[in-house]
Tab-separated table of C-alpha atoms in Angstrom:
chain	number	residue	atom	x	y	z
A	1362	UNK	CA	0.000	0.000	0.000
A	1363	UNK	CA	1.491	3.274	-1.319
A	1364	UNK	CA	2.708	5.612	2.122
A	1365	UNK	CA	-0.123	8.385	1.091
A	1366	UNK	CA	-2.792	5.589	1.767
A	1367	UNK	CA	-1.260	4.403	4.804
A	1368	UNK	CA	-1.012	7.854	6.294
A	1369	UNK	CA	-5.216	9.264	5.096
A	1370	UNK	CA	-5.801	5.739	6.510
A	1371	UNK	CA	-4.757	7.662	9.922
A	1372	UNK	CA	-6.226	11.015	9.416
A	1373	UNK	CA	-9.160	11.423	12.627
A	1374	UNK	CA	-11.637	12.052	9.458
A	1375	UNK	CA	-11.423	8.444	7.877
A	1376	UNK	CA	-10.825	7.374	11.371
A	1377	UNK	CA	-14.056	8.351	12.740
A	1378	UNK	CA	-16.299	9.513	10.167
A	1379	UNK	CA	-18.809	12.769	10.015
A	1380	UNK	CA	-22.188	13.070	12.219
A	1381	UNK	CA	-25.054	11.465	10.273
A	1382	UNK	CA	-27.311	14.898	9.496
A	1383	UNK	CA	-31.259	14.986	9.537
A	1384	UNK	CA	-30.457	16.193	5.423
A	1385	UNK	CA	-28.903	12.026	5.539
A	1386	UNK	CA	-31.680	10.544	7.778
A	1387	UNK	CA	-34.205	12.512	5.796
A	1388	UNK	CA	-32.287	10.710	2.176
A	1389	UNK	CA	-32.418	7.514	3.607
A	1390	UNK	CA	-36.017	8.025	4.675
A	1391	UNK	CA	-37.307	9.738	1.235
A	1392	UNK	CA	-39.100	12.142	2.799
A	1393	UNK	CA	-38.249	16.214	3.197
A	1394	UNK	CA	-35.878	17.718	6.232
A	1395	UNK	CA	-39.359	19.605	7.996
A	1396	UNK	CA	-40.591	15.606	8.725
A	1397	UNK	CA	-37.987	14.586	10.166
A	1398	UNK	CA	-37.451	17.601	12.267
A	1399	UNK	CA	-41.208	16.983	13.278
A	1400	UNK	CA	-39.965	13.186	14.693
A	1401	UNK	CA	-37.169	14.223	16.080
A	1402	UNK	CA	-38.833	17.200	18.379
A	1403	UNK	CA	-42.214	14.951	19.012
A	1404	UNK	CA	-44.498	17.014	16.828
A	1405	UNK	CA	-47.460	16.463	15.387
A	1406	UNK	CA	-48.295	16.202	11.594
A	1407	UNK	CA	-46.545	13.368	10.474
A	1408	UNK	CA	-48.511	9.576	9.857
A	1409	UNK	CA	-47.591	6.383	11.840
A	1410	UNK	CA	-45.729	4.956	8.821
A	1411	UNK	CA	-43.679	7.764	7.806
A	1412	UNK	CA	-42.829	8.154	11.577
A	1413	UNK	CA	-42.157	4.615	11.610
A	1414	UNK	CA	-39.316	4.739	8.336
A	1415	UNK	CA	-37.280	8.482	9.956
A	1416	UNK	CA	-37.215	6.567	13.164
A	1417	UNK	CA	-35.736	3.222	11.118
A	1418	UNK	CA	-33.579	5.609	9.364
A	1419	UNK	CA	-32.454	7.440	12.624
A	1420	UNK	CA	-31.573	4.136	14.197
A	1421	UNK	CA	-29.859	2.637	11.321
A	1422	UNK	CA	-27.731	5.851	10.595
A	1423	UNK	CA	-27.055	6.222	14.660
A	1424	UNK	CA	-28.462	9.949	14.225
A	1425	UNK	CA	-28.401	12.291	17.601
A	1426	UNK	CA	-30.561	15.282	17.979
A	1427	UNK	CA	-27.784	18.020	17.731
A	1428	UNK	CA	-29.441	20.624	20.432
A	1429	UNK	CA	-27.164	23.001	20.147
A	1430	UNK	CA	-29.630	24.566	17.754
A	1431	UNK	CA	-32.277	24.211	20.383
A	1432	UNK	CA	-30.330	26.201	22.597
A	1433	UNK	CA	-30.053	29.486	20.866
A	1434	UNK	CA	-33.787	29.013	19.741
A	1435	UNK	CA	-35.409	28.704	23.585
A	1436	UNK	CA	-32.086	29.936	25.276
A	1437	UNK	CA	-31.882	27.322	27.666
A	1438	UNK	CA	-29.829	24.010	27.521
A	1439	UNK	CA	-31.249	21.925	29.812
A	1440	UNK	CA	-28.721	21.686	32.070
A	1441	UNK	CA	-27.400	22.233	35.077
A	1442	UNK	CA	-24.135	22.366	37.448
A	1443	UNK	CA	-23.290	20.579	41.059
A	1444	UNK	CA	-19.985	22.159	42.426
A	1445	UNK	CA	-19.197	19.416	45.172
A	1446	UNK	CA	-16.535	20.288	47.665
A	1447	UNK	CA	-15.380	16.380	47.471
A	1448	UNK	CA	-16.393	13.999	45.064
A	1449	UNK	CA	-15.298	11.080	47.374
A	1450	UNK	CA	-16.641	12.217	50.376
A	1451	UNK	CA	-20.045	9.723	51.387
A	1452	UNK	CA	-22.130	12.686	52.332
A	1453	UNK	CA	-22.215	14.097	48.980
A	1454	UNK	CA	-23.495	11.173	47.052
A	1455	UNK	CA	-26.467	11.090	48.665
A	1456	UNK	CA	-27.028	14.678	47.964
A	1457	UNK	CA	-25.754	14.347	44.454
A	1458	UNK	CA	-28.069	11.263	43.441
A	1459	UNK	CA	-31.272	13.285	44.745
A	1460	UNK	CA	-29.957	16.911	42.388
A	1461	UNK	CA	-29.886	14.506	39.801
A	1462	UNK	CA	-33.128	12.876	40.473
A	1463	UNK	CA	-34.328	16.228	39.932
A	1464	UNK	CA	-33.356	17.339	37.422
A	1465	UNK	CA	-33.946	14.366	35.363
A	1466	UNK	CA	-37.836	14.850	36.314
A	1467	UNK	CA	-36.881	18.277	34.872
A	1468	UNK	CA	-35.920	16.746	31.761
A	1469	UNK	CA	-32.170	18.461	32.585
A	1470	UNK	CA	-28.793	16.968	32.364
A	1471	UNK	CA	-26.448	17.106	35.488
A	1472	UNK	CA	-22.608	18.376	35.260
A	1473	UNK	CA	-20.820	17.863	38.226
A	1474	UNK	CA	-17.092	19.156	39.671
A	1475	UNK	CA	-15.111	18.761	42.466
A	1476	UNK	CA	-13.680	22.112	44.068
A	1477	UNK	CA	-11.120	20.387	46.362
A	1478	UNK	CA	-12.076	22.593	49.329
A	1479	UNK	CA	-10.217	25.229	47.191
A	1480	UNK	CA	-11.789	29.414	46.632
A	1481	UNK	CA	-9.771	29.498	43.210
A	1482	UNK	CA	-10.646	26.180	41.695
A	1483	UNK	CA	-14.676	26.619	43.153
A	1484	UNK	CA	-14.467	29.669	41.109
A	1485	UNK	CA	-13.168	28.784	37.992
A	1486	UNK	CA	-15.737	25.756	37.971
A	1487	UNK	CA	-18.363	28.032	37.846
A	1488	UNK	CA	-17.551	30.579	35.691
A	1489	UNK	CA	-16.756	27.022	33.235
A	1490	UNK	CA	-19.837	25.501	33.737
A	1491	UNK	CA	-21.261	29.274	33.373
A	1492	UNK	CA	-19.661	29.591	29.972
A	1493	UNK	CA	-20.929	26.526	28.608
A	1494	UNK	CA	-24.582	27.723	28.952
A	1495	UNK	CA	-25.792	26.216	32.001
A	1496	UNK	CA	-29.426	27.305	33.200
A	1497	UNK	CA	-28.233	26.764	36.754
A	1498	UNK	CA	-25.583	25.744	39.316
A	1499	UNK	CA	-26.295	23.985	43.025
A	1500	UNK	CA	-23.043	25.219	45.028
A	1501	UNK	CA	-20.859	23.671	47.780
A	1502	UNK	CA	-19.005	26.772	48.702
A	1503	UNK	CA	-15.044	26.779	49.230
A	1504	UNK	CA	-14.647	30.235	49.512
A	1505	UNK	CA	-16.320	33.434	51.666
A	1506	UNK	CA	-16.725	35.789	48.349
A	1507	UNK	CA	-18.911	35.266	45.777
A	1508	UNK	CA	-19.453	38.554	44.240
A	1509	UNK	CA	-17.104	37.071	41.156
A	1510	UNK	CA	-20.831	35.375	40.451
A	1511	UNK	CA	-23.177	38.704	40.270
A	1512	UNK	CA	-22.530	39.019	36.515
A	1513	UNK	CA	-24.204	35.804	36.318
A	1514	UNK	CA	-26.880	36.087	38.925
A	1515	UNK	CA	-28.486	39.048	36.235
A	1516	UNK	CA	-27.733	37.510	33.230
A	1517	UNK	CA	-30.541	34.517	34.909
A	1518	UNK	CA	-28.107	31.926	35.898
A	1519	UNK	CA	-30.487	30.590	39.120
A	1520	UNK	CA	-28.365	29.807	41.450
A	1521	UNK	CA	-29.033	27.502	44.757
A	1522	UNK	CA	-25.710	27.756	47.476
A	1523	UNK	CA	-25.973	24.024	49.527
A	1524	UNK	CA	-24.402	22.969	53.308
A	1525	UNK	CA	-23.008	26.564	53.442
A	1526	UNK	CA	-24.091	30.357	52.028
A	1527	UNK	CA	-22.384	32.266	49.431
A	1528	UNK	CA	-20.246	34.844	50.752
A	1529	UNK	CA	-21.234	38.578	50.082
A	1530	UNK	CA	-23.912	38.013	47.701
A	1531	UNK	CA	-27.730	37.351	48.550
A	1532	UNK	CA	-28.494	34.318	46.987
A	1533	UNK	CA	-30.512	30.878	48.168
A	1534	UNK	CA	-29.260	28.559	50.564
A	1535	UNK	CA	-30.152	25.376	51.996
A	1536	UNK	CA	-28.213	24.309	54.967
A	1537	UNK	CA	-28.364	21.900	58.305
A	1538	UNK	CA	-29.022	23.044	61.752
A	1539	UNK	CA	-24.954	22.576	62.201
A	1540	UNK	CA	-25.105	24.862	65.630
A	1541	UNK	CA	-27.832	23.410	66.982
A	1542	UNK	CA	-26.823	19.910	65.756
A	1543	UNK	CA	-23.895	20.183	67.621
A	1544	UNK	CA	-25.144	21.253	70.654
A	1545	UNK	CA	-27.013	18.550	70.935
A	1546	UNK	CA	-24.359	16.072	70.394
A	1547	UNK	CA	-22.482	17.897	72.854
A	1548	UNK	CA	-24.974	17.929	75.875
A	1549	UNK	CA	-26.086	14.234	75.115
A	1550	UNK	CA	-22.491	13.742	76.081
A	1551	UNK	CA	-22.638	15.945	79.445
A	1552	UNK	CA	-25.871	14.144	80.136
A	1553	UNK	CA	-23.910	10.886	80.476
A	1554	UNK	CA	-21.713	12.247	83.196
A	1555	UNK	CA	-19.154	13.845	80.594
A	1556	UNK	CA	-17.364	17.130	81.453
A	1557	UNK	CA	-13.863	16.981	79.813
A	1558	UNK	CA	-15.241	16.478	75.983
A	1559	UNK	CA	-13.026	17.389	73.437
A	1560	UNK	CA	-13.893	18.920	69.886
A	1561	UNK	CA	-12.148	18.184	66.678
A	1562	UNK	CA	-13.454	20.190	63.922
A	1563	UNK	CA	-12.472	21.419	60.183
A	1564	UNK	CA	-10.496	24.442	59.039
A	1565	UNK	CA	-12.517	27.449	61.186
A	1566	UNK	CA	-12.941	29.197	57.606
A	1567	UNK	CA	-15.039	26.770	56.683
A	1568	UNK	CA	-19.214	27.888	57.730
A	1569	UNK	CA	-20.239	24.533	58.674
A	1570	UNK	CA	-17.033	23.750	60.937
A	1571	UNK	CA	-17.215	27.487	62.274
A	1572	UNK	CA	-20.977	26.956	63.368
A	1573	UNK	CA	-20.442	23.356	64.709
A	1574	UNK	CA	-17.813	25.084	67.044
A	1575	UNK	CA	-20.114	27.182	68.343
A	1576	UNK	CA	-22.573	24.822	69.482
A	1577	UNK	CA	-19.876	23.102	70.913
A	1578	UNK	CA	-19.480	25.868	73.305
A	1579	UNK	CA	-22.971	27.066	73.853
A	1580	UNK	CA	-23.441	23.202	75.111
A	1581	UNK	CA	-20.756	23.904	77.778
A	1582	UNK	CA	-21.503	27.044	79.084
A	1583	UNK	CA	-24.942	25.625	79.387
A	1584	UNK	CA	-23.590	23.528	81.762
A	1585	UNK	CA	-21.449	26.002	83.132
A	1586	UNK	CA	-18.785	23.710	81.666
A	1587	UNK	CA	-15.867	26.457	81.792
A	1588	UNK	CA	-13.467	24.895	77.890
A	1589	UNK	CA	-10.175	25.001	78.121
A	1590	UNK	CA	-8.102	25.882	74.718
A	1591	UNK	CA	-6.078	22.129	74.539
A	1592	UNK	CA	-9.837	20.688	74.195
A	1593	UNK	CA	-10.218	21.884	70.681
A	1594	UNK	CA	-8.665	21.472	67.535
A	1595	UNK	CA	-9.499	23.099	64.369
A	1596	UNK	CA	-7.479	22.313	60.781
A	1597	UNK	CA	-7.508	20.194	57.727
A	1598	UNK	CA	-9.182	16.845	58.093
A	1599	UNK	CA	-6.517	14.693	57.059
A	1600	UNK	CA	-5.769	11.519	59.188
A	1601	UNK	CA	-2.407	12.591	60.712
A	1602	UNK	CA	-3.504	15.853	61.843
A	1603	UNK	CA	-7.120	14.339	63.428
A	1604	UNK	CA	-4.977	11.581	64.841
A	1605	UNK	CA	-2.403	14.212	66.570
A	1606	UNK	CA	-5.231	16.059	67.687
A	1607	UNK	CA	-6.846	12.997	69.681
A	1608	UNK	CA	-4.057	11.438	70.820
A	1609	UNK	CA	-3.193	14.723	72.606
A	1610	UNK	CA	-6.223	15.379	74.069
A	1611	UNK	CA	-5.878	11.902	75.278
A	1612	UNK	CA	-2.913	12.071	76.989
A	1613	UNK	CA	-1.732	13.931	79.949
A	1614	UNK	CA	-2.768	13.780	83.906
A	1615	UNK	CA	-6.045	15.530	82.866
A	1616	UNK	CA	-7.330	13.850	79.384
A	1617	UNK	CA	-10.769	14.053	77.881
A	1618	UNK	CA	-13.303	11.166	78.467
A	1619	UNK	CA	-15.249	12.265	75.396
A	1620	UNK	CA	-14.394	13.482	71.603
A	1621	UNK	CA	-17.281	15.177	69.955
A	1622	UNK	CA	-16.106	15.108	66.116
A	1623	UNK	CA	-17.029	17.392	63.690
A	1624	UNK	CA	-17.453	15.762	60.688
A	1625	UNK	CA	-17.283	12.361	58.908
A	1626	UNK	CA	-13.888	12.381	58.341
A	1627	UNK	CA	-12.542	12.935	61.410
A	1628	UNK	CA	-14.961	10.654	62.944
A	1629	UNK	CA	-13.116	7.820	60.967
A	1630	UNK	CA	-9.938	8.872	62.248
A	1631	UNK	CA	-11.045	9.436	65.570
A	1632	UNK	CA	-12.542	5.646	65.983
A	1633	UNK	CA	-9.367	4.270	65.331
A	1634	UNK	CA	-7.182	6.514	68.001
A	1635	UNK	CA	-10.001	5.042	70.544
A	1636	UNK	CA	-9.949	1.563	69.215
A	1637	UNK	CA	-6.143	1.737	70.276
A	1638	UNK	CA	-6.421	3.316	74.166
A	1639	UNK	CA	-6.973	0.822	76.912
A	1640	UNK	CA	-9.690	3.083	78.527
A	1641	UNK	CA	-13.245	3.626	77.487
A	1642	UNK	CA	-13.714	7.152	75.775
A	1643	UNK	CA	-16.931	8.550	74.278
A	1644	UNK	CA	-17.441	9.448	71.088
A	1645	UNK	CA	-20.596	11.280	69.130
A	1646	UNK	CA	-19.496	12.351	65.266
A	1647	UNK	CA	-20.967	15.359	62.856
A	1648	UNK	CA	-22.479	13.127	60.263
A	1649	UNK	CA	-23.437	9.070	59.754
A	1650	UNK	CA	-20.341	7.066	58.272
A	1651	UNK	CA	-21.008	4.020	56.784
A	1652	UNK	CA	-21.147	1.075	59.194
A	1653	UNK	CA	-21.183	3.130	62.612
A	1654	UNK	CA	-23.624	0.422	63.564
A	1655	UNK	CA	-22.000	-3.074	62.841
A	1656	UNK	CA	-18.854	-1.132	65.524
A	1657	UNK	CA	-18.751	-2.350	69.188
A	1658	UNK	CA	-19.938	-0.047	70.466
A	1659	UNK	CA	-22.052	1.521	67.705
A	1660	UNK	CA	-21.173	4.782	67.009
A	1661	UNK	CA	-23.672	7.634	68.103
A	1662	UNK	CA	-23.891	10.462	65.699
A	1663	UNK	CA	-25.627	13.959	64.548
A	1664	UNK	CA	-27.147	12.807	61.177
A	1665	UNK	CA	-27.903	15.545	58.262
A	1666	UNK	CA	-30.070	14.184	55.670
A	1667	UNK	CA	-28.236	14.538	52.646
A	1668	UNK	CA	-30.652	13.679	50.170
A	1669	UNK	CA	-33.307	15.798	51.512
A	1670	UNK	CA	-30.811	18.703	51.638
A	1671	UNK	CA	-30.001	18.174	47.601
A	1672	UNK	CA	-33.574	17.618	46.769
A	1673	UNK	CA	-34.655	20.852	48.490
A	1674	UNK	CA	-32.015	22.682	46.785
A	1675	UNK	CA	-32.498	21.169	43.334
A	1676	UNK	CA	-36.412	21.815	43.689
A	1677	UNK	CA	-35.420	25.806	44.957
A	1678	UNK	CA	-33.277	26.108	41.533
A	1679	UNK	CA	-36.016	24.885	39.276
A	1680	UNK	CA	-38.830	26.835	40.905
A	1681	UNK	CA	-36.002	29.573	40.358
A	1682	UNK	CA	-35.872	28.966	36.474
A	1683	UNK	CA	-39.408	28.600	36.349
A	1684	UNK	CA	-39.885	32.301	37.436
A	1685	UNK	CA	-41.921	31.343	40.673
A	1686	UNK	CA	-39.424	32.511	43.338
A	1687	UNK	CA	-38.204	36.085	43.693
A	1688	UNK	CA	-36.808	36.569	47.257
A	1689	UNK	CA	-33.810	34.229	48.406
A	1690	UNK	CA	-34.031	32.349	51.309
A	1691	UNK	CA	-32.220	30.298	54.332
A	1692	UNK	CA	-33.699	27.351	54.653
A	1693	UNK	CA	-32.244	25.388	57.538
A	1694	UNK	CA	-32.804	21.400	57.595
A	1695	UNK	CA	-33.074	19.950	61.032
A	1696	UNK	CA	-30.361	17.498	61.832
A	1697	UNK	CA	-31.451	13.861	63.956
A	1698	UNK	CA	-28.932	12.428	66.691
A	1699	UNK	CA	-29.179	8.405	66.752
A	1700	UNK	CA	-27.696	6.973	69.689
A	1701	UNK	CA	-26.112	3.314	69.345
A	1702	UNK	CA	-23.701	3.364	72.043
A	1703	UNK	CA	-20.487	5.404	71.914
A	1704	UNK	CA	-21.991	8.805	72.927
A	1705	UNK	CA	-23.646	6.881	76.175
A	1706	UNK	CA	-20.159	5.485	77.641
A	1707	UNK	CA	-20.061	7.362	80.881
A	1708	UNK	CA	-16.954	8.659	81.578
A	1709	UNK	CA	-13.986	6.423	83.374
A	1710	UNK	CA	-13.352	8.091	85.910
């Protein structure tokens, strides 16, 4: 075979071939390009048999709907954007599944990205997923400003912040009860006889790990519980900074006989520093983790219900797009503490 075939034999055209057009499904069919537009978009006009050779012509040629077209005719694309914080992190694929369920009832695609916990990266997602057309975006915040959005905001982009607000713009949220979630973790523990608890929480930039702090404290002073500063730890989540954390608060003539953890994350971490001390501690996590009740003893926990939290926020941004809503809103999700053993340990000594 002479080189010049060899080498048009490679070329990405031969390779893959063109898109079959409705002009080729319509020549295969023998019938004009307005009737096969009509099967393709569901309209009316067209008999059962000619509907019945397009749609053997559309499946024999492998023909796609190009909506591109669509889109500048009705403006919209039928789409929409989750910016997670953490793709691998269990809480959010709860939360994702039930945006998607959504928007799939909406007859909408989903796009989702992964932030990384970082301002810079959360912002350049958006303004992406912003510049490919989408009619909305459902928002894990990384950072405190999001005026770099307001462009947006008036050009119709609805827009639904979830599990924290947006930062310096007035836009819809829907968050958990994380203050008085915590709170409530924290004085099921003092109930039990508790009075040196410890807190391990995220970076205290973060919303969530900032408000789950706080209810940490009101739940002292409510006991007139005075805190001293070596009982709390804020900072990145990873496991060798959660573990330091513990072990610390473990140690010494004085240590804690409870860890209240604030999220699921360090909750993982935070089970296997007590799995390794020869004294009981309790233990009552920010979130569920996945087998806290197969553990000996079952770990008790503050649960958010992530699916309800994405549904509500998915169901905000469409009533958004569908011109209903007007005013953002808070709305703040209740969070549920299930006891299976951990946070009822009374403390040894």
């Amino acid at each position: 075979m002479p080189d010049t075939e060899r080498r048009a034999d490679r070329l990405p055209g031969n390779r893959y071939g063109n898109r079959p057009t409705m002009k080729d499904v319509a020549a295969r069919a023998g019938v004009g390009l307005k009737t096969v537009s009509r099967v393709v978009n569901g309209e009316p006009g067209v008999t059962p048999e000619t509907e019945r050779r397009v749609q053997e012509a559309i499946d024999a040629l492998g023909f796609r709907r190009n909506d591109s077209a669509r889109v500048l005719r009705k403006g919209r694309t039928a789409s929409i954007g989750l910016v997670l914080e953490d793709l691998a992190d269990p809480f959010y694929g709860p939360l994702s599944r039930a945006v998607e369920e959504v928007a799939r009832a909406h007859g909408a695609l989903l796009i989702n990205g992964s932030s990384a916990e970082d301002p810079e990266r959360e912002q350049e997602l958006v303004l992406a997923l912003c510049a490919r057309r989408v009619d909305g975006l459902v928002v894990i915040p990384a950072g405190d400003d999001h005026r770099y959005l307001e462009p947006e905001l008036k050009a119709g982009v609805a827009t639904v912040f979830v599990d924290r607000p947006a930062g310096q713009i007035d836009a819809d949220c829907v968050v958990s009860d994380n203050y008085g979630g915590a709170r409530d973790g924290v004085a099921h523990l003092i109930a039990h006889g508790h009075r040196r608890i410890g807190f391990i929480g995220d970076m205290p930039r973060i919303h969530t790990a900032a408000e789950r702090l706080r209810g940490y404290r009101a739940a002292m002073e409510d006991a007139g519980i005075p805190v001293e500063d070596s009982w709390m730890s804020l900072g990145v989540t990873d496991p060798e900074r959660v573990r330091r954390a513990a072990e610390e608060m473990l140690s010494g003539p004085a240590p804690v006989t409870a860890v209240f953890a604030g999220n699921n994350r360090v909750t993982v971490t935070v089970v296997r520093v007590l799995a390794e001390q020869t004294r009981p501690v309790a233990l009552v996590g920010f979130d569920d983790i996945e087998l806290a009740d197969l553990l000996r003893p079952g770990v008790t926990v503050v649960a958010q219900d992530a699916a309800t939290i994405g549904r509500t926020a998915a169901d905000r941004l469409f009533r958004q797009l569908d011109g209903t809503l007007l005013t953002p809103e808070r709305i703040e999700l209740p969070t549920r503490l299930i006891t299976r053993g951990s946070g009822e340990l009374p403390p040894a000594d």
